[in-house]
PDB file of C-alpha atoms in Angstrom:
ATOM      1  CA  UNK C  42     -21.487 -12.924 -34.578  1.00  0.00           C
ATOM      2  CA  UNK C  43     -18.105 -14.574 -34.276  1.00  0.00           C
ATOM      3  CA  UNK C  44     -17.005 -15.953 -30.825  1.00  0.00           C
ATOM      4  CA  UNK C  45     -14.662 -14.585 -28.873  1.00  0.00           C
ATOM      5  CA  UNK C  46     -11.560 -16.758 -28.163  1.00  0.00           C
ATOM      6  CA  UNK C  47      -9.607 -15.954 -25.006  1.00  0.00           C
ATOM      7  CA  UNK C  48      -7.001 -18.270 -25.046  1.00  0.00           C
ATOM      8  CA  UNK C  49      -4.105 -16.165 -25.121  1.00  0.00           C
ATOM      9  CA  UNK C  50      -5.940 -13.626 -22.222  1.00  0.00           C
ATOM     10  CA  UNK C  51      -6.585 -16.434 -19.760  1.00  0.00           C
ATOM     11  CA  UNK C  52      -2.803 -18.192 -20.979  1.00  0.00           C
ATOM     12  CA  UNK C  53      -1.149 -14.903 -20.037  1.00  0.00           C
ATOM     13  CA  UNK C  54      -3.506 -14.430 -16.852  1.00  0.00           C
ATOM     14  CA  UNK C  55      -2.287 -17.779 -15.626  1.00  0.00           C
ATOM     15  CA  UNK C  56       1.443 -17.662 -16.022  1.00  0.00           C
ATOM     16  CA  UNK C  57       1.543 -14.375 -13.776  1.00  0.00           C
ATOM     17  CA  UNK C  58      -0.320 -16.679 -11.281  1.00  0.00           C
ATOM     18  CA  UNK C  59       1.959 -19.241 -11.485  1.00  0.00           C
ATOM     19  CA  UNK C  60       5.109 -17.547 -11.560  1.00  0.00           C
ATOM     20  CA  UNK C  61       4.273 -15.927  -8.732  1.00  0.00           C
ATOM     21  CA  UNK C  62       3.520 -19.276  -6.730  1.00  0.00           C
ATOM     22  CA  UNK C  63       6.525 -20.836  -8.293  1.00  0.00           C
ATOM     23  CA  UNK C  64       8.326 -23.115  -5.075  1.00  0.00           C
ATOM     24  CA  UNK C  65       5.617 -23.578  -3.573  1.00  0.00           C
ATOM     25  CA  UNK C  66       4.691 -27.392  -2.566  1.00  0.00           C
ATOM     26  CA  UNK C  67       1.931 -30.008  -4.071  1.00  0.00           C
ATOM     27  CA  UNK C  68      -1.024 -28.408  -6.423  1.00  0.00           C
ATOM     28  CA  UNK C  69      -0.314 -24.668  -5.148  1.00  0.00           C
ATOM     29  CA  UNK C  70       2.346 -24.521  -7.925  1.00  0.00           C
ATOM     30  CA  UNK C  71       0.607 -26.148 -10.736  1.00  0.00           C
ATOM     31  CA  UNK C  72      -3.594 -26.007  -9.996  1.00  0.00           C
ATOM     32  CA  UNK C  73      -4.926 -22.536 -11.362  1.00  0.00           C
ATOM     33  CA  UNK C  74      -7.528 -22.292  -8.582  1.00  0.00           C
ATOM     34  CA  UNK C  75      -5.681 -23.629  -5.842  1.00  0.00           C
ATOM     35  CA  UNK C  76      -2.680 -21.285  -7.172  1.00  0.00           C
ATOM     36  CA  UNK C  77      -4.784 -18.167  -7.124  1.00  0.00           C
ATOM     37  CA  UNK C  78      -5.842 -19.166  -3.379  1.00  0.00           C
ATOM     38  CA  UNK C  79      -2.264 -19.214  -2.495  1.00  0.00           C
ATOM     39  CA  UNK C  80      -1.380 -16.639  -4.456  1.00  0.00           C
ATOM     40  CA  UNK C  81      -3.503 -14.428  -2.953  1.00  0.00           C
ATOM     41  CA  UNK C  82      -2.525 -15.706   0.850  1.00  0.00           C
ATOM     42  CA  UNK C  83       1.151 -15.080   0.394  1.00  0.00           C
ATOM     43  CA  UNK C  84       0.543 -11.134  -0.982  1.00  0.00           C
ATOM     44  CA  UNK C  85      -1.874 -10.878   2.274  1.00  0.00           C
ATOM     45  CA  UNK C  86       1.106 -12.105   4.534  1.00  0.00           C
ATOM     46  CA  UNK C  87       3.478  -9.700   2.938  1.00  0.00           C
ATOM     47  CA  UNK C  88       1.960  -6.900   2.893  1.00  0.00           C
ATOM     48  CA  UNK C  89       0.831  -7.485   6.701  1.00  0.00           C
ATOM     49  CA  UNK C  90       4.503  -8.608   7.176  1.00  0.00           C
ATOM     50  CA  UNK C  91       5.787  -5.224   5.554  1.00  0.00           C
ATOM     51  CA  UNK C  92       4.106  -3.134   8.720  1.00  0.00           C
ATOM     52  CA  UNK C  93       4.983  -5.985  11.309  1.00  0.00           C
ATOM     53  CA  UNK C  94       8.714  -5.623   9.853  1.00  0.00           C
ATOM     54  CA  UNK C  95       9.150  -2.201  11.051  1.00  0.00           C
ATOM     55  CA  UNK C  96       8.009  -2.910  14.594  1.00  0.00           C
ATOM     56  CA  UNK C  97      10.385  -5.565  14.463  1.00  0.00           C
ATOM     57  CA  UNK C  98      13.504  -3.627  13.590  1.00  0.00           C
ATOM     58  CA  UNK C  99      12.932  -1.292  16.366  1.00  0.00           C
ATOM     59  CA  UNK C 100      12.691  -3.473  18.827  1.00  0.00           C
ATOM     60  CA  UNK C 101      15.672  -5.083  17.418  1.00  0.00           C
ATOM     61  CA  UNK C 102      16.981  -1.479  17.978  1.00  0.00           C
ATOM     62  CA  UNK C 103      16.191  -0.786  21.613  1.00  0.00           C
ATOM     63  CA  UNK C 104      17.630  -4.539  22.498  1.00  0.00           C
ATOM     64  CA  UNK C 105      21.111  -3.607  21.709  1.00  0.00           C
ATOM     65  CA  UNK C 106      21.023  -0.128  23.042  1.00  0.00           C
ATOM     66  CA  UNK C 107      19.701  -1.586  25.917  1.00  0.00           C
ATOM     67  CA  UNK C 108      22.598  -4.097  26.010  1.00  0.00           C
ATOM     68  CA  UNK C 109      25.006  -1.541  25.250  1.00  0.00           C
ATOM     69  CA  UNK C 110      23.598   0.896  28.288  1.00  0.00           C
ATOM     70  CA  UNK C 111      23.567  -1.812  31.077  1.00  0.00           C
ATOM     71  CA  UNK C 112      27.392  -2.527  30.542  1.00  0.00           C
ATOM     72  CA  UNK C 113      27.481   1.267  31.980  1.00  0.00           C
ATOM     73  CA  UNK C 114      25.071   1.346  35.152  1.00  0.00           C
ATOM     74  CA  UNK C 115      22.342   2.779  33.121  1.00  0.00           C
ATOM     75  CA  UNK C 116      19.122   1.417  32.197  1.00  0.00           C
ATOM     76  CA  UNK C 117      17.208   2.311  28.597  1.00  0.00           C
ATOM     77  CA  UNK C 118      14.378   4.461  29.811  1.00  0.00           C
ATOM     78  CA  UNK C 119      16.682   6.559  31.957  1.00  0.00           C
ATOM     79  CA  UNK C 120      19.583   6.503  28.832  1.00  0.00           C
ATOM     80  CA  UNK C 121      16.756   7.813  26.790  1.00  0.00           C
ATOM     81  CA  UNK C 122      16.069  10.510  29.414  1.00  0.00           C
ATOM     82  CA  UNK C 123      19.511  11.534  29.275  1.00  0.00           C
ATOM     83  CA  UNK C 124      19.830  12.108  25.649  1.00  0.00           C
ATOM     84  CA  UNK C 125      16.801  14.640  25.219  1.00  0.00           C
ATOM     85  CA  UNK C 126      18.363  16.489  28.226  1.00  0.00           C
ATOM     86  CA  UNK C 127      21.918  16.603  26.772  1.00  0.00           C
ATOM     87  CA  UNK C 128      20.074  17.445  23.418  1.00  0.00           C
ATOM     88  CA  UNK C 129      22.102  14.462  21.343  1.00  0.00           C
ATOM     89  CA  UNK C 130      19.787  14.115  18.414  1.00  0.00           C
ATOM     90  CA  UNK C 131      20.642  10.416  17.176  1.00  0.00           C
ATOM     91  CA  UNK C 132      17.629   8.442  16.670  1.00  0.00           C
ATOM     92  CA  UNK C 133      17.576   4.285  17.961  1.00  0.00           C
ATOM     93  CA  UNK C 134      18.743   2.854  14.636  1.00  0.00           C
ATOM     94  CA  UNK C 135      21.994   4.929  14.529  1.00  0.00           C
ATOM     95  CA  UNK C 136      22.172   4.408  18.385  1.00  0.00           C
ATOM     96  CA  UNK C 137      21.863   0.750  18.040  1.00  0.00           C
ATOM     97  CA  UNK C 138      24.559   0.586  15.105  1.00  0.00           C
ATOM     98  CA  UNK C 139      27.065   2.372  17.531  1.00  0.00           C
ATOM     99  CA  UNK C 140      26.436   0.398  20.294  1.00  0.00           C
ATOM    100  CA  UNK C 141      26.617  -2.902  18.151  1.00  0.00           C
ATOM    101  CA  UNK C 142      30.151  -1.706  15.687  1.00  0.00           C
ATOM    102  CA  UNK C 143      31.602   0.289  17.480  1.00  0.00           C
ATOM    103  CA  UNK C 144      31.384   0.775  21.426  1.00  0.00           C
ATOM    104  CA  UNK C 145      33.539   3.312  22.137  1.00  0.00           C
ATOM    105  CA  UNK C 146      31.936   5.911  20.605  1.00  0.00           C
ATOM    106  CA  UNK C 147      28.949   4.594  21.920  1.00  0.00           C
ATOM    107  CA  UNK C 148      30.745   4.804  25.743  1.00  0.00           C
ATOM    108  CA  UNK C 149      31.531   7.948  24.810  1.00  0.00           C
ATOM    109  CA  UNK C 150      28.273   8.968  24.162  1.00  0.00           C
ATOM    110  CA  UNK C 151      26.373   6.954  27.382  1.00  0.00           C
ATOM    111  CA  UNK C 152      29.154   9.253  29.521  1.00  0.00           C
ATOM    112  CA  UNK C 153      27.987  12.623  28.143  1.00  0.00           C
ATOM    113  CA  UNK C 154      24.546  11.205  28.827  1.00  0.00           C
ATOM    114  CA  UNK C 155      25.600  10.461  32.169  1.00  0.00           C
ATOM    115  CA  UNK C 156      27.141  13.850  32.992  1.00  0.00           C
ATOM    116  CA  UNK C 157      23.832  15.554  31.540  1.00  0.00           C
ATOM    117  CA  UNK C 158      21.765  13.385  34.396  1.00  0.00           C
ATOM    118  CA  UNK C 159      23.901  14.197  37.377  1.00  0.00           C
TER     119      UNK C 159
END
Protein backbone atom coordinates (compact mmCIF):
# COMPACT_ATOMS: atom_id res chain seq x y z
CA UNK A 1 0.00 0.00 0.00
CA UNK A 2 1.42 3.37 -0.93
CA UNK A 3 1.81 6.06 1.83
CA UNK A 4 -0.09 8.80 2.12
CA UNK A 5 1.74 12.17 1.79
CA UNK A 6 0.07 15.18 3.41
CA UNK A 7 2.25 17.80 2.70
CA UNK A 8 0.17 20.03 0.82
CA UNK A 9 -3.01 19.31 3.59
CA UNK A 10 -0.94 20.23 6.63
CA UNK A 11 0.98 23.30 4.24
CA UNK A 12 -2.48 24.71 3.54
CA UNK A 13 -3.72 23.94 7.25
CA UNK A 14 -0.85 26.05 8.50
CA UNK A 15 -0.96 29.16 6.41
CA UNK A 16 -4.72 29.76 7.55
CA UNK A 17 -3.12 29.54 11.07
CA UNK A 18 -0.66 31.84 10.42
CA UNK A 19 -2.35 34.36 8.52
CA UNK A 20 -4.64 34.62 10.97
CA UNK A 21 -1.93 35.32 13.79
CA UNK A 22 -0.08 37.52 11.41
CA UNK A 23 1.21 40.86 13.86
CA UNK A 24 1.32 39.19 16.50
CA UNK A 25 4.75 39.36 18.65
CA UNK A 26 7.75 36.63 19.22
CA UNK A 27 6.91 32.74 18.21
CA UNK A 28 2.94 33.39 18.13
CA UNK A 29 3.48 34.51 14.49
CA UNK A 30 5.84 31.97 13.24
CA UNK A 31 5.61 28.55 15.78
CA UNK A 32 2.66 26.27 14.45
CA UNK A 33 1.75 25.14 17.98
CA UNK A 34 2.26 28.18 19.78
CA UNK A 35 0.28 29.92 16.72
CA UNK A 36 -2.68 27.62 17.03
CA UNK A 37 -2.69 28.47 20.96
CA UNK A 38 -2.97 32.04 20.08
CA UNK A 39 -4.95 31.59 17.41
CA UNK A 40 -7.43 30.05 19.18
CA UNK A 41 -7.23 32.77 22.28
CA UNK A 42 -7.81 35.74 20.05
CA UNK A 43 -11.23 34.02 18.26
CA UNK A 44 -12.28 33.27 22.11
CA UNK A 45 -11.78 37.08 22.96
CA UNK A 46 -13.73 38.14 19.95
CA UNK A 47 -16.37 36.37 19.98
CA UNK A 48 -16.80 37.12 23.90
CA UNK A 49 -15.93 40.75 22.87
CA UNK A 50 -18.80 40.69 20.12
CA UNK A 51 -21.61 40.29 23.14
CA UNK A 52 -19.57 42.61 25.60
CA UNK A 53 -19.63 45.23 22.55
CA UNK A 54 -23.26 45.65 22.61
CA UNK A 55 -23.49 46.29 26.33
CA UNK A 56 -20.96 48.73 25.72
CA UNK A 57 -22.67 50.83 23.10
CA UNK A 58 -25.64 51.20 25.22
CA UNK A 59 -24.19 52.38 27.93
CA UNK A 60 -22.34 54.64 25.71
CA UNK A 61 -25.99 55.53 24.78
CA UNK A 62 -27.61 56.32 28.10
CA UNK A 63 -24.27 58.53 29.04
CA UNK A 64 -25.04 61.13 26.55
CA UNK A 65 -28.75 61.14 26.95
CA UNK A 66 -28.08 61.44 30.36
CA UNK A 67 -25.75 64.41 29.67
CA UNK A 68 -28.07 65.85 27.33
CA UNK A 69 -31.20 65.58 30.04
CA UNK A 70 -29.33 67.17 33.05
CA UNK A 71 -28.59 70.43 30.99
CA UNK A 72 -32.63 70.59 31.33
CA UNK A 73 -33.50 69.83 35.15
CA UNK A 74 -34.27 66.31 34.34
CA UNK A 75 -32.63 63.25 35.34
CA UNK A 76 -32.48 59.84 32.93
CA UNK A 77 -34.80 57.55 34.79
CA UNK A 78 -37.46 60.24 35.10
CA UNK A 79 -36.64 61.45 31.09
CA UNK A 80 -37.29 57.85 30.35
CA UNK A 81 -40.57 58.00 32.31
CA UNK A 82 -41.61 60.85 30.37
CA UNK A 83 -41.20 59.46 26.99
CA UNK A 84 -43.45 56.22 27.44
CA UNK A 85 -46.07 58.65 28.89
CA UNK A 86 -45.88 61.15 25.97
CA UNK A 87 -45.76 57.92 23.76
CA UNK A 88 -42.38 59.24 21.71
CA UNK A 89 -41.21 55.95 20.34
CA UNK A 90 -37.34 56.70 19.72
CA UNK A 91 -35.22 54.09 21.12
CA UNK A 92 -31.56 55.21 23.19
CA UNK A 93 -29.33 55.00 20.12
CA UNK A 94 -31.38 57.53 18.06
CA UNK A 95 -31.91 59.46 21.40
CA UNK A 96 -28.28 59.56 22.07
CA UNK A 97 -27.41 60.69 18.35
CA UNK A 98 -29.84 63.72 18.87
CA UNK A 99 -28.66 64.66 21.98
CA UNK A 100 -24.91 64.35 20.80
CA UNK A 101 -25.50 66.23 16.78
CA UNK A 102 -27.94 68.02 17.20
CA UNK A 103 -29.45 69.49 20.58
CA UNK A 104 -32.14 71.35 19.63
CA UNK A 105 -34.19 68.87 18.47
CA UNK A 106 -33.20 66.99 21.27
CA UNK A 107 -34.46 70.23 23.67
CA UNK A 108 -37.27 70.07 21.80
CA UNK A 109 -37.99 66.75 22.52
CA UNK A 110 -36.86 66.77 26.61
CA UNK A 111 -39.72 69.84 26.65
CA UNK A 112 -42.57 67.71 25.25
CA UNK A 113 -41.30 65.17 27.74
CA UNK A 114 -41.50 67.67 30.29
CA UNK A 115 -45.02 68.91 29.52
CA UNK A 116 -46.19 65.09 29.42
CA UNK A 117 -44.81 64.83 33.31
CA UNK A 118 -46.44 67.91 34.70
Amino acid sequence: MARTKRGVISKAKHKKVFKAVKGQYGRRKNTIRVARQAMEKAMQYAYRDRKAKKRDFRSLWIQRINAGVRTEGLTYSRFINGLAKSKIKLDRKVLAELAYNNPEVFKSIVKKVQSSLN
